[in-house]
Every structure is written in structure tokens, then in C-alpha cells.
XYZ file of C-alpha atoms in Angstrom:
599
model
C 119.976 65.871 67.987
C 116.842 67.158 69.426
C 113.620 65.201 69.793
C 110.021 66.195 70.383
C 109.706 66.550 74.124
C 106.052 65.612 74.321
C 104.638 63.304 71.650
C 101.050 61.950 70.939
C 100.058 58.408 71.480
C 99.875 56.386 68.305
C 99.205 52.863 67.188
C 102.407 50.904 67.980
C 101.743 48.280 65.331
C 101.168 50.552 62.471
C 102.995 53.686 63.653
C 99.953 55.730 62.577
C 98.209 58.484 64.419
C 94.647 57.597 65.407
C 92.239 58.360 62.545
C 88.527 59.110 62.625
C 86.204 56.264 61.694
C 85.057 57.183 58.196
C 83.228 53.948 57.605
C 80.678 53.798 60.389
C 77.390 52.230 59.316
C 75.117 54.874 57.707
C 71.450 54.974 58.835
C 68.658 54.392 56.367
C 68.086 57.185 53.863
C 64.492 57.893 55.010
C 65.710 58.069 58.637
C 68.394 60.504 57.608
C 65.936 62.930 55.879
C 63.702 62.846 59.024
C 66.497 63.541 61.323
C 67.692 66.359 59.077
C 64.234 68.059 59.117
C 64.086 67.760 62.940
C 67.467 69.297 63.254
C 66.593 72.272 61.063
C 63.351 72.902 62.949
C 65.231 72.746 66.238
C 67.875 75.272 65.106
C 65.181 77.632 63.858
C 63.412 77.466 67.146
C 66.665 78.138 69.127
C 67.597 81.057 66.854
C 64.083 82.613 67.277
C 64.357 82.271 71.077
C 67.767 83.835 71.266
C 66.624 86.685 68.992
C 63.655 87.282 71.204
C 65.825 87.257 74.386
C 68.294 89.598 72.766
C 65.523 92.090 71.919
C 64.471 91.958 75.627
C 68.128 92.681 76.622
C 68.293 89.325 78.459
C 70.973 87.859 76.129
C 73.701 89.832 74.392
C 74.449 88.021 71.136
C 77.151 90.638 70.221
C 79.033 89.712 73.395
C 78.844 86.005 72.539
C 80.247 86.717 69.100
C 83.018 88.821 70.520
C 83.866 86.205 73.136
C 84.243 83.535 70.427
C 86.705 85.726 68.561
C 88.497 86.731 71.767
C 89.120 82.992 72.455
C 90.624 82.594 68.999
C 92.853 85.694 69.581
C 94.051 84.235 72.919
C 95.241 81.131 71.091
C 96.994 83.145 68.469
C 98.699 85.239 71.170
C 99.977 82.174 73.005
C 102.081 81.256 69.994
C 102.096 83.697 67.054
C 102.836 82.158 63.766
C 104.873 83.651 60.962
C 103.516 83.741 57.391
C 104.944 81.654 54.624
C 108.121 83.260 53.206
C 108.869 82.488 49.562
C 111.541 84.182 47.385
C 110.212 87.031 45.358
C 113.135 88.364 43.303
C 114.417 84.852 42.790
C 110.932 83.263 42.737
C 111.255 81.740 39.271
C 114.627 80.250 40.192
C 113.102 78.815 43.354
C 110.225 77.210 41.491
C 112.435 75.859 38.763
C 114.827 74.259 41.232
C 111.792 72.799 43.041
C 110.858 70.987 39.817
C 114.461 69.834 39.430
C 114.498 68.488 42.945
C 111.340 66.477 42.152
C 112.983 64.773 39.197
C 114.219 61.169 39.296
C 117.550 62.258 37.890
C 118.252 64.725 40.735
C 117.012 62.330 43.412
C 119.468 59.667 42.130
C 122.243 62.266 42.315
C 121.246 63.330 45.846
C 121.256 59.761 47.090
C 124.772 59.227 45.601
C 126.031 62.488 47.160
C 124.990 61.367 50.642
C 125.812 57.719 50.163
C 129.276 58.598 48.929
C 129.926 60.691 52.042
C 128.841 57.867 54.271
C 131.306 55.564 52.455
C 134.233 57.671 53.744
C 134.420 56.847 57.469
C 135.154 59.792 59.678
C 134.936 58.498 63.208
C 136.020 60.655 66.202
C 136.944 59.284 69.608
C 137.058 60.487 73.166
C 140.420 61.855 74.372
C 142.111 61.983 70.975
C 145.629 63.354 71.007
C 146.744 66.585 69.253
C 146.397 66.879 65.480
C 149.634 65.745 63.844
C 150.288 63.245 66.716
C 147.199 61.136 66.847
C 146.879 59.197 63.571
C 143.080 58.853 63.965
C 142.681 62.355 62.700
C 143.964 61.221 59.255
C 140.436 59.988 58.264
C 139.472 63.567 57.310
C 141.684 64.363 54.328
C 140.059 61.573 52.282
C 136.691 63.099 53.136
C 137.856 66.558 51.929
C 138.955 64.878 48.656
C 135.517 63.435 48.358
C 133.859 66.847 48.768
C 136.205 68.334 46.186
C 135.256 65.666 43.662
C 131.451 65.668 44.432
C 130.986 69.450 44.526
C 133.299 71.004 41.888
C 131.474 74.297 41.534
C 131.457 74.929 45.295
C 135.215 74.476 45.376
C 135.856 76.601 42.231
C 133.569 79.457 43.435
C 133.678 79.629 47.186
C 136.788 80.504 49.195
C 137.922 77.584 51.394
C 139.995 77.976 54.566
C 141.148 75.005 56.551
C 141.178 75.804 60.227
C 143.333 73.686 62.529
C 144.122 71.435 59.568
C 140.692 69.671 59.241
C 138.059 72.378 59.961
C 136.382 73.685 56.808
C 135.189 77.275 56.405
C 133.725 78.128 52.977
C 132.881 81.736 52.071
C 130.432 82.580 49.332
C 130.800 86.307 48.943
C 127.762 88.434 48.368
C 127.548 91.383 46.025
C 126.655 93.714 48.974
C 129.366 93.522 51.596
C 127.213 95.671 54.020
C 124.804 92.864 54.556
C 125.481 90.387 57.314
C 126.131 86.947 55.921
C 124.284 83.789 56.810
C 126.214 81.092 58.717
C 125.339 77.471 58.065
C 127.104 74.796 60.244
C 127.395 71.084 60.279
C 129.997 68.547 61.359
C 132.160 66.026 59.484
C 132.715 63.487 62.168
C 130.481 60.529 63.171
C 130.412 58.470 66.306
C 132.374 55.210 66.171
C 130.773 51.958 65.177
C 131.383 49.234 67.794
C 133.171 46.414 65.960
C 131.155 43.920 68.024
C 127.914 45.214 66.538
C 128.912 45.265 62.786
C 127.120 41.932 62.094
C 123.845 43.355 63.614
C 123.575 46.086 60.938
C 121.008 45.480 58.247
C 123.523 46.908 55.778
C 127.276 47.467 56.511
C 127.741 50.688 58.545
C 129.854 52.467 55.941
C 128.163 51.131 52.827
C 125.971 54.097 52.107
C 123.472 51.492 50.820
C 120.231 52.819 49.187
C 117.390 50.323 49.264
C 114.960 52.441 47.222
C 113.634 54.252 50.343
C 116.402 54.686 52.886
C 120.067 55.599 52.858
C 121.917 53.422 55.397
C 125.134 53.903 57.316
C 126.850 55.786 60.047
C 126.429 59.555 59.528
C 123.494 59.200 57.091
C 121.383 61.095 59.600
C 123.933 62.575 62.166
C 125.211 64.782 60.548
C 126.492 64.156 57.023
C 122.881 64.691 55.874
C 123.128 68.258 57.045
C 126.575 68.894 55.616
C 125.798 67.257 52.295
C 122.315 68.890 52.200
C 123.983 72.343 52.421
C 126.625 71.445 49.813
C 123.966 70.007 47.454
C 121.897 73.139 47.752
C 124.774 75.494 46.896
C 126.127 73.312 44.048
C 122.554 73.342 42.528
C 122.259 77.144 42.892
C 125.672 77.623 41.273
C 124.692 75.365 38.413
C 121.880 77.862 37.740
C 124.262 80.823 37.847
C 122.985 82.243 41.116
C 125.110 84.931 42.699
C 124.096 85.955 46.220
C 123.586 89.503 47.296
C 124.066 88.443 50.977
C 127.115 86.385 51.717
C 126.883 82.767 52.900
C 129.489 81.193 55.251
C 129.772 77.464 55.917
C 131.486 76.113 59.084
C 132.094 72.429 59.176
C 133.763 71.140 62.433
C 135.338 67.699 62.685
C 135.010 66.622 66.369
C 131.506 67.654 67.390
C 130.799 64.129 68.700
C 133.623 64.639 71.261
C 132.773 68.208 72.277
C 134.435 70.112 69.426
C 137.596 70.950 71.316
C 139.839 70.932 68.208
C 137.284 71.681 65.520
C 134.442 74.133 66.325
C 136.368 75.795 69.053
C 139.119 76.702 66.602
C 136.577 77.677 63.925
C 134.685 79.829 66.378
C 137.903 81.798 67.249
C 138.708 82.138 63.545
C 135.281 83.510 62.670
C 135.360 85.859 65.538
C 138.751 87.252 64.592
C 137.752 87.455 60.933
C 134.237 88.909 61.173
C 133.843 90.182 64.774
C 130.962 89.959 67.239
C 127.384 89.804 66.063
C 128.629 89.719 62.507
C 126.098 87.148 61.111
C 122.410 87.509 60.330
C 121.595 84.078 61.829
C 123.183 80.693 62.330
C 121.529 77.417 61.436
C 123.220 74.159 62.687
C 122.013 70.530 63.168
C 119.060 70.088 65.433
C 115.311 69.746 65.397
C 112.978 68.703 62.687
C 109.205 68.212 62.466
C 106.820 65.549 63.633
C 103.149 64.739 64.191
C 102.024 65.915 67.561
C 98.510 65.998 68.891
C 96.837 66.267 65.424
C 99.196 68.822 63.977
C 102.552 68.785 62.234
C 104.975 70.651 64.499
C 108.389 71.925 63.620
C 110.708 72.476 66.569
C 113.764 74.692 65.946
C 115.883 74.673 69.174
C 116.444 78.198 70.306
C 118.678 77.138 73.252
C 120.767 74.303 74.727
C 120.998 72.990 78.259
C 124.251 73.540 80.146
C 126.550 70.779 81.125
C 128.844 69.635 83.922
C 130.372 66.262 84.921
C 130.866 66.132 88.667
C 133.578 63.753 89.905
C 132.821 62.328 93.325
C 135.910 60.857 94.930
C 136.390 59.119 98.286
C 139.671 58.155 99.906
C 140.340 56.277 103.156
C 143.094 54.111 104.718
C 143.848 50.834 102.973
C 144.752 47.515 104.560
C 143.994 43.842 104.410
C 140.355 42.943 103.707
C 140.382 40.342 106.538
C 140.073 43.219 109.020
C 137.594 45.533 107.311
C 136.167 48.851 108.628
C 132.411 49.357 108.856
C 132.546 51.108 105.488
C 135.086 50.881 102.781
C 135.601 53.741 100.267
C 133.439 51.800 97.805
C 130.751 51.378 100.402
C 130.866 55.033 101.281
C 130.851 56.028 97.633
C 127.830 53.744 97.018
C 125.838 55.471 99.770
C 126.764 58.901 98.350
C 125.558 57.783 94.882
C 122.239 56.331 96.285
C 121.746 59.642 98.046
C 122.235 61.396 94.696
C 119.550 59.329 92.988
C 117.213 59.628 95.936
C 117.302 63.419 95.693
C 116.967 64.462 92.024
C 116.880 68.097 91.089
C 113.401 69.734 91.333
C 112.188 70.781 87.969
C 109.921 73.769 87.383
C 108.202 74.895 84.162
C 108.908 78.579 84.236
C 107.404 81.389 82.015
C 109.817 82.619 79.317
C 111.689 79.336 79.020
C 111.807 77.545 75.638
C 109.924 74.550 76.948
C 107.174 76.808 78.325
C 106.938 78.502 74.892
C 106.764 75.130 73.231
C 103.906 73.980 75.482
C 102.035 77.271 74.819
C 102.295 76.487 71.065
C 100.767 73.041 71.653
C 97.927 74.678 73.552
C 97.303 77.191 70.781
C 97.639 75.082 67.682
C 97.263 71.327 68.253
C 93.609 70.143 68.236
C 94.214 66.817 70.068
C 95.971 68.176 73.137
C 93.880 67.033 76.231
C 91.334 69.610 77.084
C 92.390 69.866 80.750
C 95.928 70.617 79.759
C 95.032 73.149 77.123
C 92.722 75.035 79.547
C 95.532 75.267 82.140
C 98.156 76.372 79.642
C 95.890 79.157 78.213
C 95.580 80.565 81.776
C 99.164 79.917 82.777
C 100.549 83.259 81.676
C 98.590 85.067 84.368
C 97.774 82.299 86.882
C 100.390 80.550 88.977
C 97.743 77.968 89.932
C 97.091 77.145 86.277
C 100.820 76.949 85.565
C 101.212 74.385 88.378
C 98.309 72.389 86.970
C 99.882 72.473 83.503
C 103.183 71.470 84.874
C 101.625 68.513 86.753
C 100.173 67.188 83.504
C 103.162 67.873 81.306
C 105.581 66.222 83.801
C 103.770 62.969 83.439
C 105.840 62.705 80.302
C 109.440 61.750 81.444
C 111.094 63.170 78.298
C 109.347 66.558 78.871
C 110.308 66.592 82.517
C 113.907 65.875 81.648
C 114.005 68.677 79.023
C 112.780 71.191 81.529
C 114.924 70.601 84.641
C 118.488 69.856 85.498
C 119.168 66.131 85.207
C 121.738 63.843 86.808
C 123.029 60.492 85.597
C 125.824 58.404 87.221
C 127.702 57.226 84.198
C 131.271 56.311 85.337
C 132.533 54.436 88.440
C 135.864 52.904 89.573
C 137.396 51.567 92.735
C 139.522 48.842 94.061
C 142.409 46.872 92.544
C 142.326 43.471 94.362
C 139.801 41.367 96.194
C 141.832 41.098 99.434
C 142.962 44.731 99.591
C 140.863 47.491 101.023
C 140.353 50.162 98.362
C 142.175 53.370 99.143
C 140.269 55.354 96.513
C 136.909 55.077 94.756
C 135.298 57.536 92.370
C 132.324 58.170 90.156
C 131.284 60.754 87.651
C 127.747 62.270 87.701
C 126.677 63.857 84.432
C 124.403 66.916 84.688
C 122.416 68.583 81.939
C 121.618 72.006 83.347
C 118.229 73.583 82.823
C 118.100 76.638 80.457
C 116.949 78.898 83.379
C 119.658 77.617 85.790
C 123.572 77.827 85.837
C 126.748 75.917 86.402
C 127.077 77.558 89.821
C 123.612 76.537 90.874
C 124.480 72.887 89.970
C 127.684 73.104 91.980
C 125.803 74.609 95.011
C 123.196 71.889 94.875
C 125.662 69.000 94.769
C 127.824 70.566 97.442
C 124.909 70.931 99.865
C 123.563 67.503 99.000
C 126.625 65.592 100.280
C 127.756 67.795 103.219
C 125.927 65.937 105.986
C 127.102 62.556 104.683
C 130.728 63.777 104.737
C 130.181 64.624 108.381
C 128.446 61.233 109.079
C 131.430 59.335 107.726
C 133.976 61.701 109.261
C 135.355 62.768 105.835
C 137.277 65.932 105.154
C 135.043 67.576 102.511
C 136.353 69.658 99.607
C 133.910 70.910 97.029
C 135.082 72.552 93.808
C 138.325 73.715 95.353
C 136.993 74.865 98.673
C 137.564 72.812 101.831
C 134.341 72.867 103.808
C 134.904 70.346 106.676
C 137.884 68.677 108.360
C 139.738 71.833 109.105
C 139.502 71.368 112.914
C 140.793 67.856 113.458
C 141.775 64.516 111.937
C 139.348 62.855 109.610
C 138.892 59.167 108.606
C 139.239 60.014 104.996
C 138.386 62.604 102.305
C 135.445 63.403 100.044
C 136.212 65.604 97.035
C 133.833 66.718 94.413
C 135.023 68.604 91.330
C 134.474 69.424 87.713
C 135.698 66.109 86.249
C 137.195 67.365 83.042
C 137.099 71.211 83.518
C 134.487 71.359 80.646
C 131.522 72.835 82.489
C 129.251 74.732 80.032
C 126.659 77.353 80.916
C 123.217 77.065 79.306
C 123.189 78.704 75.876
C 121.718 82.135 75.441
C 118.087 81.885 74.334
C 117.542 83.132 70.848
C 114.585 85.549 70.574
C 111.431 84.386 68.946
C 109.978 87.849 68.450
C 112.774 88.766 66.042
C 112.419 89.153 62.257
C 115.164 86.432 61.904
C 113.042 83.890 63.679
C 110.116 84.883 61.373
C 112.439 84.366 58.456
C 113.287 80.885 59.600
C 109.726 80.029 60.478
C 108.423 81.271 57.152
C 111.110 79.287 55.345
C 110.099 76.121 57.215
C 106.463 76.606 56.109
C 107.407 77.396 52.510
C 109.572 74.328 52.287
C 106.912 72.070 53.869
C 104.236 73.454 51.559
C 106.257 73.396 48.288
C 107.341 69.826 48.829
C 103.684 68.708 49.182
C 102.136 71.222 46.772
C 100.135 72.914 49.628
C 98.997 76.438 50.196
C 98.443 78.319 53.427
C 100.088 79.184 56.732
C 98.642 76.469 58.925
C 99.885 73.197 57.420
C 102.837 73.095 59.779
C 103.186 74.849 63.146
C 106.500 76.216 64.276
C 107.161 75.904 68.022
C 110.476 76.770 69.688
C 112.263 74.085 71.666
C 115.641 73.071 72.984
C 118.375 70.517 72.265
C 118.748 67.588 74.549
C 122.498 67.705 74.005
C 125.060 70.256 72.901
C 126.228 71.145 69.399
C 129.097 73.028 67.870
C 127.065 76.170 68.396
C 128.470 76.338 71.954
C 131.551 78.037 70.351
C 129.605 80.452 68.125
C 127.531 82.401 70.708
C 129.341 85.671 70.138
C 128.811 85.559 66.355
C 124.942 86.257 66.414
C 122.159 86.241 68.865
C 120.004 84.342 66.373
C 121.158 80.748 66.672
C 118.710 78.030 65.501
C 119.421 74.285 65.697
C 117.154 72.956 62.907
C 117.682 70.806 59.815
C 114.094 70.173 58.704
C 114.246 66.344 59.164
C 110.859 64.559 58.981
C 110.405 62.370 62.084
C 106.876 61.307 61.297
C 105.378 59.933 64.573
C 108.688 59.531 66.272
C 111.979 61.424 66.648
C 115.151 61.708 64.786
C 116.741 59.512 67.415
C 114.547 56.632 66.225
C 116.625 56.381 63.078
C 119.613 54.564 64.617
C 121.449 57.724 65.594
C 124.496 56.730 67.755
C 123.599 53.034 67.575
C 123.145 50.263 65.009
C 121.243 50.658 61.747
C 121.421 54.407 61.317
C 119.545 55.480 58.256
C 117.799 58.453 56.695
C 114.689 58.325 54.576
C 115.531 59.559 51.090
C 112.380 61.732 50.995
C 113.614 63.462 54.142
C 116.961 64.261 52.479
C 115.336 65.579 49.328
C 113.277 67.910 51.506
C 116.332 69.018 53.547
C 118.045 70.138 50.353
C 114.950 72.136 49.446
C 114.958 73.714 52.913
C 118.584 74.925 52.688
C 117.927 76.257 49.169
C 114.838 78.074 50.293
C 116.653 79.517 53.358
C 119.533 80.850 51.222
C 117.225 82.496 48.752
C 114.936 83.970 51.411
C 117.860 85.311 53.420
C 119.219 86.861 50.258
C 116.110 89.006 50.017
C 115.703 89.558 53.721
C 115.276 93.143 54.844
C 114.363 93.529 58.562
């Protein structure tokens, strides 16, 4: 799940953005009239003076007017906004469905669809065994049975292929086979509920309870809302007899929460073999939503993901009885290595062309409450390195923003020793890295290798980094230091999806149309679309070859916070019902708009 990287301050008690004081004491009526006359006289005098100076060629009013418009144009150029995109050929169907989605009957149906899905537990766990051997995979057939019962038209109309037993690929064939289909993705699995925390949930974790405002339970937000939102949209379209011109393909993995090794990886291979490279118009998977930021509503589709590597740091040395200890045990050495890691974090840099730079430019262009100093620096940052550094300094005051920009490191696992009176012969730790979008796995390896080299020499350790022995070749060493890819699962940063492409404009226009229609608004500026990145990785890591237009976005309304505030991956996960209704409208609008898309 992604979250806004840089959020405005708001009242912690009410959760509301600061509002202007509309109830300040008004002056006496007579006083107001006098002040008004004085103001008018002053303005007339200033205008007369400027006109006189202009006639004497001392002041150029035309230049002032042009400068004002030039400043507006600069803001627009920083972050161009697409126009609202609404269905034309299927406009009446879209409007009619919008009315249906507003009805109490449909809302009750939608709540039951999602609540029913939550009531079928589909937990996935780290290091699960192969399908057919590990019984924990058997939670998915009951979920498939639920989908079959809940969405009969989807299953009688679309072609369903089960990939690697539990992966679901639905194909809704379009009438024009020459058009690239749309790919919509979600995942069936949810993170496990810790049995020790069940009594801390407001409602039981798999109850799917609806309290009139929120749908509660594990997966209500991540990511059964996305999967059920897609299915609800298609079932509703089928009930109206809609037949797409452009095909729609659904890809539902079943182990996204544990890296998708059995699910999305198999689905990605299947889709590539079936359709070929660059075969899809665009891909939309779970990801960003929209929130209040600096006086504007900002939607943040993630156009990239950070890379990933877990680095195992292992120290070995001679064992023995703890009554005759060396100066440093393996645990002591490892501890100093880890302190050195944390004392030397990666240096982050906000670079032009990166998604977080684009995001900050959009804030500068379209959010009225962004601090003036920051806005001024960002507007100059495209051409001024000094201004870019000034903007970076201000933006990096936000720890979440800083983390989203650079490569991060977190020591998450550690182990060493087996007995209190035995010197440990081995100790190890794992350092998790999320790699910046403008960096690489190799750069992370090189950084960590160089970081520990002098310490290996100080402790007289033979040093091997990622398969290459660097020290200890010339003589005996006290012990060894080995760093490696802990699980052989290193992942490069995702390709950055273009924001100057018609496909991005299609998505942006759909976001705006959905937002407007749900609130009965008109115009292009009610919601701003700003590209961002995911803080984690999604199933899209296995779909890179299928399309260059990959967007991680599900139109969840985060209000003044983020989607992670809704109990995702912890106790009391929930989704506001209003958010779910709007998500269904978003997927419906996207399918209809894509059906009419002509780049």
C-alpha cells in the first residue's frame, strides 16, 4: 500500500484540516461603508497613477499582465493535469449505473459482497511449502466457491483459468480483438491475524461486520476491497447487458503478502506466454488513493516501486568456554558492524525525473497551502541546482518523504549463541533495504561491501561479499565475515511508467470523473493527480513485460491520513463503506473509458 509521502498538518483532536475563521467579529455597518469608500478612492488613485506612468513609458502594464500569466503557465507546466474523461458512447449507461450505485439497495449489496469475502479467511504465511504439500493453501478453494456464488454473471460470461491451482485469471473478451485489453489485478490473500491480538479487535477479525459506516475485518482494505470492487463493477455491467469492445483481463494472485512466489509469478508467466510482451493497454493494481494535502485533494497513482534486497551479515569465529573469552565474541563483532550500519545511512538525493520529484512539483503547482519558501524553490528547481537543494532540504524534514526518496536500511532479524557459557561460533543479522527508484541492486551491494571492509580488517576477519572473497587470502584470519543476498530475492526498482502518455491521461481523467460524479461536481480542478511511488512491492513485479503503463491505484479515500491508518497489517482493519462504493464507481468508469480509448 502506498501512502502520501508528505502530508499537511491538521488538528489531531478533530482530524480536520485548518479552516478559515468565518465568524470573526464584523465592524459596525457605518464603519464598513466608510472603509469601502476609502478603498475605492485609493484604487482609483493608484490606477490613475499607473496609467500616467505607462503613458510616459516608465511602467509597462502589458509586461505586468504577461508576467502574471507567465507565472500561471509555469505552475501548469510543473504538473500538467489531464481533463476529466467520461464515457461518451456509453454515457447513458455510466450515468444510469451511477444512480444505481447511489441507491440504498445497491449499497447494502456492496457491503454484503465485501463482508462475505472477509468472512472467508485466506491467510498466507512466510515460507509456505509447495502447493499440494502444505495444507495452508487449502483456504483458497472456499474463497473461489464464494466468488462463484456472489458473482454468477461474471462466472457464466468470462473465461476462468486457474493458474498454479489457486491463481485466478478471468478473460472478458472484447468484440474487437485488435485492441489491447485492460489488465486489472488484485490479490486474494491477507496477512495473518496474530491469535494473541484477537481480543483487541473491535469486531472479530473475520466477521466482515458492518456498523453502518465501516466494514471491519482482515482484508477489508488490503486487498479484498480491490478484488471485490473489480468483480462488483463487472457484475453490475453484465446485469445491464454491456459487452466490451476492448477486452478486460483480471489477474488475482494468492500470495502477494509473501512476495507472490507461487501466485503472481506463475500468473505473470502464463499471461506472457498467452498474450506476449507489451500486450496490454495498461495495468491497474492495488496502490495509492487520494487524500487532503496542503489545501487540495491529491490523488497519487504509483508509477514505480522501490527495489528490494535483504542483506545477511554473518560473523564466525572460534568457539570455546565463556570463562576465557576473547576481546570480542562473534556477537560483539556483529553488534559493532550493525552499529556501523545505522551510523552510516544511505545518502538520499531528490533527483529530477524521479517520481518523488514529479510529486513535489505537483504540490508546488497545485496546492495553495504549501509553504511559500518551498514552493518558490520547487518552481526554480528544474533549472537551478541550488533551488533543488533548497527544496530537498525542506522536503527532507519529513521523515516519510526522505524514506520514499532514498535507499533505506532496517535491521530486522538477528541470531547468535546457543548457551550462556559457550562462546558463540556464529552470529548473523539481516538488513532490509528498499532501493531508491534511481538506484540499483548492484549499487546497494557495492555500498554495503565498502561500508564493512575496514571493520573486517580491524577484527582480522576473512571478508567475502556477495560471493567474492575480498580479504583474508594472504594469511590466517581470526574468523570470517560474509555478506550475501539473504534469500536470493533481490529485486531491481520497477520501470517508471510514463506520465506524458495517453494512458496516464486516461487514468487521470478517470480519477477526476469518478471523484466528480460521486460528489456531483463539475470541472477539472476538484482533485489533483500527482504521480508517486509505492513504499512496498506489489504483484506487479511479475508483470513488467506485459505493459509499460503500470499504475498502482485503487481510488481509496484516505481523508487527512493514509490507507495505512485503517488497520492494514495490524488490528482493527476496516474500510469506510463510502470509500468502497466510490471504488466500485472508479473501476466501472475505468472499464467504460478504456473501452472508448483511442490514443
